[in-house]
């Protein structure tokens, strides 16, 4: 996979990325590769991360403070764990420029919008976003410029948001290769609860259950994990801070979906107990059709692409 060449003219003057892990460093790489801004500025509160980004050479400038990072920035994208968004908003709020776009990449939207609205002055535009693309890895070395290629990025502009600002943010994500959709933060949080958050919880749970089984040894679990369990272990290796924050910030939707999930799981348990093979067969047939339509829509390769080589 390769990115398109640099734009003939940058979309903005200064783009600042705060939080330089997997997602932030991927944005930096894509922004430099496509020259989305005259200047791409980076900041992370953890000094070793700033030094690493400097050494990797994936920003035009690494700022030493939040104030230095956002002063004069046209667009600021916050790429920190969801639970840290409010604190970063507080750090940058007094220093953002009038008319600046303040966005983020958090996996949960309603709580982030609320946290930022309380910290960012009205003369800037808060437009939350979520690239639905990632891996189980973290940190600045894990990022890659093509992460967002052909992936969705969901914008959740608040009612009455400045159209020009939303359009510009959409252009930025499209230039990084993403397909952009807009929806309300509440709808986003419900949709992502079923498609991403609860699946991660299930993975954490099943790997935890396996680890706690006294009757099966750890080495047996590792040795025979070639089955479905292996894919769960990849997901369950995802960053603990990030996922703790996702669940604490999308409680309502996650609890709603978990309620439905546990009801359906009990129905399956019952079908197995009472040897209702037809019920099992009917469900497995319907779920196979869902997988096939995802592949037909070109959103997934037939074989898992986990651990694919990056640029
Ligand atoms: N990992 C994934 O696959 C995806 C993650 N996201 C979202 O992106 C955000 C970032 O996730 P990752 O890049 O995976 O995390 P990461 O753990 O790789 O990087 C987060 C960075 O934020 C920095 N940070 C934390 N608090 C800070 C603060 N107060 N001020 C400045 N820097 C701070 C950390 O030092 C770290 O370098 C999260 O909100 C997550 O929900 C969205 C899509 C996919
Ligand atoms: O690694 C995976 O399979 C993911 O699901 C990555 C991911 C994690 C969190 C998001 O908000 C979006 C994508």
Coordinates of C-alpha atoms and ligand atoms in Angstrom, one line a residue:
X1 CA 0.0 0.0 0.0
X2 CA 1.4 3.4 -0.9
X3 CA 0.2 6.9 -0.2
X4 CA -0.5 9.4 -3.0
X5 CA 2.2 12.0 -3.6
X6 CA 2.3 15.3 -1.6
X7 CA -0.5 17.7 -2.3
X8 CA 0.3 20.6 -4.7
X9 CA -0.6 23.0 -2.0
X10 CA -0.9 22.3 1.8
X11 CA -4.4 22.4 3.2
X12 CA -3.4 24.4 6.3
X13 CA -0.6 26.5 7.7
X14 CA 0.1 24.7 10.9
X15 CA -1.1 21.3 12.0
X16 CA -0.4 20.2 15.6
X17 CA -0.6 16.6 16.9
X18 CA -0.8 16.0 20.6
X19 CA -0.1 12.5 21.9
X20 CA 2.5 10.8 19.7
X21 CA 1.6 7.1 20.0
X22 CA 0.2 4.7 17.4
X23 CA -2.4 7.1 16.0
X24 CA -0.6 10.4 16.6
X25 CA 2.6 9.2 15.0
X26 CA 0.6 7.7 12.0
X27 CA -1.0 11.1 11.5
X28 CA 2.4 12.8 11.6
X29 CA 3.8 10.3 9.0
X30 CA 0.8 10.7 6.7
X31 CA 0.8 14.5 7.1
X32 CA 4.4 14.8 6.2
X33 CA 4.2 12.3 3.3
X34 CA 1.3 14.2 1.8
X35 CA 2.4 17.6 3.0
X36 CA -1.0 18.5 4.5
X37 CA 0.4 21.5 6.3
X38 CA 3.2 24.1 5.8
X39 CA 4.4 23.0 9.3
X40 CA 3.6 19.8 11.2
X41 CA 4.1 20.2 15.0
X42 CA 4.2 17.4 17.6
X43 CA 3.8 17.3 21.4
X44 CA 3.6 14.5 24.0
X45 CA 3.7 15.0 27.7
X46 CA 6.2 12.1 28.0
X47 CA 9.8 13.4 27.3
X48 CA 11.1 10.0 25.9
X49 CA 8.3 10.0 23.4
X50 CA 9.1 13.5 22.2
X51 CA 12.8 12.5 21.9
X52 CA 11.9 9.4 19.9
X53 CA 9.7 11.4 17.5
X54 CA 12.5 13.9 17.1
X55 CA 14.9 11.0 16.3
X56 CA 12.4 9.4 13.9
X57 CA 12.1 12.7 12.0
X58 CA 8.4 12.5 11.6
X59 CA 7.5 16.1 12.5
X60 CA 8.8 19.5 11.3
X61 CA 9.1 20.5 15.0
X62 CA 8.6 18.9 18.4
X63 CA 7.3 21.4 20.9
X64 CA 8.4 21.3 24.6
X65 CA 5.1 22.4 26.1
X66 CA 1.4 22.3 25.2
X67 CA 1.4 26.1 24.9
X68 CA 4.2 26.1 22.4
X69 CA 2.5 23.2 20.5
X70 CA -0.8 24.9 19.9
X71 CA 0.2 28.6 19.6
X72 CA -0.6 29.6 16.0
X73 CA -1.9 26.2 15.0
X74 CA -4.8 26.1 12.5
X75 CA -5.7 22.5 13.3
X76 CA -4.9 20.6 16.5
X77 CA -5.6 16.8 16.7
X78 CA -5.6 15.2 20.2
X79 CA -4.4 11.6 20.1
X80 CA -4.3 10.8 23.8
X81 CA -6.4 8.2 25.7
X82 CA -10.0 9.2 26.0
X83 CA -9.7 9.8 29.7
X84 CA -6.9 12.3 29.2
X85 CA -8.7 14.5 26.6
X86 CA -10.2 16.9 29.3
X87 CA -6.7 17.4 30.9
X88 CA -5.2 18.2 27.5
X89 CA -8.1 20.5 26.7
X90 CA -7.3 22.3 30.0
X91 CA -3.6 22.6 29.0
X92 CA -4.2 24.0 25.6
X93 CA -7.5 25.9 26.0
X94 CA -6.0 29.3 26.9
X95 CA -3.5 29.1 24.0
X96 CA -5.6 28.1 21.0
X97 CA -6.0 30.6 18.2
X98 CA -9.4 32.1 17.3
X99 CA -10.9 30.1 14.5
X100 CA -8.6 27.1 15.1
X101 CA -10.1 23.6 14.7
X102 CA -9.6 21.4 17.7
X103 CA -10.2 17.7 16.9
X104 CA -9.3 14.3 18.4
X105 CA -9.2 10.6 17.4
X106 CA -10.8 9.1 20.6
X107 CA -12.6 5.8 20.3
X108 CA -15.6 7.3 22.2
X109 CA -17.2 10.6 21.1
X110 CA -19.9 11.9 23.4
X111 CA -17.8 12.1 26.6
X112 CA -14.8 13.6 24.7
X113 CA -17.0 16.3 23.1
X114 CA -18.3 17.2 26.6
X115 CA -14.8 17.2 28.1
X116 CA -13.4 19.4 25.3
X117 CA -16.4 21.8 25.2
X118 CA -15.8 22.7 28.8
X119 CA -12.1 23.6 28.1
X120 CA -11.9 25.1 24.6
X121 CA -13.0 28.7 24.2
X122 CA -16.0 29.4 21.9
X123 CA -13.8 31.2 19.4
X124 CA -12.3 27.8 18.3
X125 CA -14.2 25.0 16.6
X126 CA -14.4 21.7 18.5
X127 CA -15.0 18.9 15.9
X128 CA -14.4 15.4 17.3
X129 CA -13.4 12.5 15.0
X130 CA -12.6 8.8 15.1
X131 CA -10.5 7.0 12.6
X132 CA -11.8 3.4 12.7
X133 CA -8.3 2.0 12.1
X134 CA -5.6 0.7 14.4
X135 CA -3.7 -2.2 15.7
X136 CA -2.9 -3.8 19.1
X137 CA 0.4 -1.9 19.2
X138 CA 1.2 1.4 20.9
X139 CA 3.8 4.1 20.9
X140 CA 5.5 6.2 18.2
X141 CA 7.3 3.3 16.6
X142 CA 4.1 1.4 16.0
X143 CA 2.6 4.1 13.6
X144 CA 2.7 4.0 9.8
X145 CA 1.6 6.5 7.2
X146 CA -0.9 4.2 5.4
X147 CA -2.8 3.3 8.6
X148 CA -5.9 5.2 7.5
X149 CA -5.9 4.2 3.8
X150 CA -9.3 3.0 2.8
X151 CA -10.5 3.0 6.4
X152 CA -13.5 4.9 7.8
X153 CA -13.1 8.1 9.7
X154 CA -16.2 9.2 11.5
X155 CA -16.7 12.9 12.2
X156 CA -19.2 13.9 15.0
X157 CA -19.6 17.6 14.6
X158 CA -21.8 19.2 17.3
X159 CA -25.1 20.8 16.2
X160 CA -24.4 24.2 14.6
X161 CA -20.8 23.4 13.9
X162 CA -19.0 25.7 11.4
X163 CA -19.5 24.0 8.0
X164 CA -16.3 25.3 6.6
X165 CA -14.3 23.9 9.6
X166 CA -16.0 20.5 9.3
X167 CA -15.3 20.4 5.5
X168 CA -11.7 21.2 6.1
X169 CA -11.3 18.5 8.7
X170 CA -13.0 16.1 6.2
X171 CA -10.4 17.1 3.5
X172 CA -7.6 16.4 5.9
X173 CA -8.8 12.9 6.7
X174 CA -9.5 12.2 3.0
X175 CA -6.0 13.3 2.2
X176 CA -4.7 10.7 4.6
X177 CA -6.6 8.1 2.7
X178 CA -9.7 7.7 4.9
X179 CA -13.4 7.5 3.8
X180 CA -15.2 10.0 5.9
X181 CA -18.7 9.8 7.4
X182 CA -20.5 12.2 9.7
X183 CA -22.9 11.1 12.5
X184 CA -24.0 12.2 15.9
X185 CA -21.7 11.4 18.8
X186 CA -24.4 9.3 20.5
X187 CA -25.0 7.2 17.4
X188 CA -21.3 6.7 17.0
X189 CA -20.9 5.5 20.6
X190 CA -23.7 2.9 20.1
X191 CA -22.5 1.7 16.8
X192 CA -18.9 1.4 18.0
X193 CA -20.0 -0.4 21.2
X194 CA -21.3 -3.3 19.2
X195 CA -18.6 -3.3 16.4
X196 CA -15.5 -2.6 18.5
X197 CA -15.9 -2.0 22.2
X198 CA -17.8 -5.1 23.2
X199 CA -15.7 -7.4 20.9
X200 CA -12.6 -6.1 22.7
X201 CA -14.3 -6.9 26.0
X202 CA -15.1 -10.4 24.9
X203 CA -11.5 -10.9 23.8
X204 CA -10.2 -9.6 27.2
X205 CA -12.6 -11.9 29.0
X206 CA -12.0 -15.1 27.1
X207 CA -8.2 -14.7 27.4
X208 CA -8.6 -14.0 31.1
X209 CA -10.9 -17.1 31.5
X210 CA -8.2 -19.2 29.8
X211 CA -5.5 -17.8 32.0
X212 CA -7.5 -18.6 35.1
X213 CA -8.5 -22.2 34.2
X214 CA -6.8 -24.5 36.7
X215 CA -7.5 -27.6 34.6
X216 CA -5.7 -26.4 31.5
X217 CA -2.1 -25.3 31.8
X218 CA -0.8 -22.0 30.4
X219 CA 1.6 -23.9 28.1
X220 CA -1.3 -25.9 26.6
X221 CA -3.2 -22.7 26.0
X222 CA -0.2 -21.2 24.2
X223 CA 0.6 -24.4 22.3
X224 CA -2.9 -25.1 21.0
X225 CA -4.0 -21.5 20.4
X226 CA -4.0 -21.9 16.6
X227 CA -7.8 -22.0 16.7
X228 CA -10.1 -19.0 17.2
X229 CA -8.4 -18.2 20.5
X230 CA -5.3 -16.9 18.7
X231 CA -7.2 -14.0 17.2
X232 CA -8.6 -13.1 20.6
X233 CA -5.1 -12.9 22.0
X234 CA -4.1 -10.3 19.5
X235 CA -7.1 -8.1 20.4
X236 CA -6.5 -8.8 24.1
X237 CA -3.0 -7.5 23.8
X238 CA -4.3 -4.0 23.1
X239 CA -3.3 -1.1 25.3
X240 CA -4.8 -1.4 28.9
X241 CA -5.0 2.4 29.6
X242 CA -6.7 3.1 26.3
X243 CA -9.3 0.4 26.7
X244 CA -10.0 1.1 30.4
X245 CA -10.8 4.6 29.3
X246 CA -13.0 3.4 26.4
X247 CA -15.2 1.3 28.8
X248 CA -15.4 4.0 31.5
X249 CA -16.4 6.6 28.9
X250 CA -19.0 4.6 26.9
X251 CA -20.6 2.9 29.9
X252 CA -24.2 3.3 28.8
X253 CA -23.9 1.9 25.3
X254 CA -21.5 -0.9 26.3
X255 CA -23.9 -2.0 29.1
X256 CA -26.8 -1.9 26.7
X257 CA -25.0 -4.1 24.1
X258 CA -23.6 -6.4 26.8
X259 CA -27.2 -7.0 28.1
X260 CA -28.2 -8.1 24.6
X261 CA -25.0 -10.2 24.2
X262 CA -25.5 -12.1 27.4
X263 CA -29.1 -12.9 26.6
X264 CA -28.0 -14.3 23.3
X265 CA -25.2 -16.2 24.9
X266 CA -27.6 -17.8 27.3
X267 CA -29.8 -18.8 24.4
X268 CA -26.9 -20.5 22.8
X269 CA -26.0 -22.3 26.0
X270 CA -29.5 -23.5 26.2
X271 CA -29.5 -24.7 22.6
X272 CA -26.3 -26.7 23.3
X273 CA -27.7 -28.1 26.5
X274 CA -30.9 -29.2 24.8
X275 CA -29.1 -30.4 21.6
X276 CA -31.0 -27.9 19.4
X277 CA -28.7 -28.3 16.4
X278 CA -31.1 -26.5 14.1
X279 CA -30.9 -23.3 16.2
X280 CA -27.1 -23.5 16.2
X281 CA -27.0 -24.2 12.4
X282 CA -29.4 -21.3 11.7
X283 CA -27.3 -18.8 13.6
X284 CA -24.0 -19.9 12.2
X285 CA -25.4 -19.7 8.7
X286 CA -26.6 -16.1 9.3
X287 CA -23.2 -15.0 10.8
X288 CA -21.3 -16.6 7.9
X289 CA -23.3 -14.4 5.5
X290 CA -22.3 -11.3 7.4
X291 CA -18.6 -12.2 7.1
X292 CA -19.1 -12.8 3.4
X293 CA -20.8 -9.5 2.8
X294 CA -17.9 -7.7 4.6
X295 CA -15.4 -9.4 2.3
X296 CA -17.6 -8.6 -0.8
X297 CA -17.6 -4.9 0.2
X298 CA -13.8 -5.0 0.1
X299 CA -13.5 -4.1 3.8
X300 CA -11.5 -7.2 4.7
X301 CA -9.3 -9.7 3.1
X302 CA -10.4 -13.3 3.0
X303 CA -7.4 -14.3 5.2
X304 CA -6.6 -12.3 8.3
X305 CA -4.2 -9.5 7.6
X306 CA -3.0 -9.2 11.2
X307 CA 0.7 -8.4 11.6
X308 CA 0.9 -7.2 8.0
X309 CA 4.2 -5.6 7.0
X310 CA 4.0 -1.8 7.1
X311 CA 6.0 0.8 5.3
Ligands
LIG1 N1 -5.0 2.1 19.2 C1 -5.9 2.0 18.2 O1 -6.0 1.1 17.5 C2 -6.8 3.2 18.1 C3 -6.9 4.2 19.0 N2 -7.7 5.3 18.9 C4 -7.8 6.3 19.9 O2 -6.6 7.1 19.7 C5 -6.1 7.6 20.9 C6 -4.7 7.3 21.1 O3 -4.5 5.9 21.0 P1 -3.1 5.3 20.7 O4 -2.3 6.1 19.7 O5 -3.3 3.9 20.4 O6 -2.3 5.4 22.1 P2 -0.8 5.3 22.5 O7 -0.7 4.8 23.9 O8 0.0 4.7 21.4 O9 -0.3 6.9 22.6 C7 -0.9 7.8 23.4 C8 0.1 8.9 23.7 O10 -0.5 9.9 24.4 C9 0.4 10.5 25.3 N3 -0.4 11.2 26.4 C10 -1.1 10.7 27.3 N4 -1.6 11.6 28.1 C11 -1.2 12.8 27.6 C12 -1.3 14.2 28.0 N5 -2.1 14.5 29.1 N6 -0.7 15.1 27.3 C13 0.1 14.8 26.2 N7 0.3 13.5 25.8 C14 -0.3 12.5 26.5 C15 1.1 9.3 25.8 O11 2.4 9.6 26.4 C16 1.3 8.4 24.6 O12 2.5 8.7 23.9 C17 -7.1 7.0 22.0 O13 -8.0 8.0 22.4 C18 -7.7 5.9 21.3 O14 -9.0 5.6 21.8 C19 -8.5 5.4 17.7 C20 -8.5 4.5 16.8 C21 -7.7 3.3 16.9
LIG2 O1 -6.7 -3.8 16.2 C1 -7.9 -3.9 15.9 O2 -8.4 -4.9 15.5 C2 -8.7 -2.7 16.2 O3 -9.9 -2.9 16.4 C3 -8.1 -1.4 16.2 C4 -9.0 -0.3 16.7 C5 -9.0 0.0 18.0 C6 -9.8 1.0 18.5 C7 -10.5 1.8 17.6 O4 -11.2 2.8 18.1 C8 -10.5 1.5 16.3 C9 -9.7 0.5 15.8

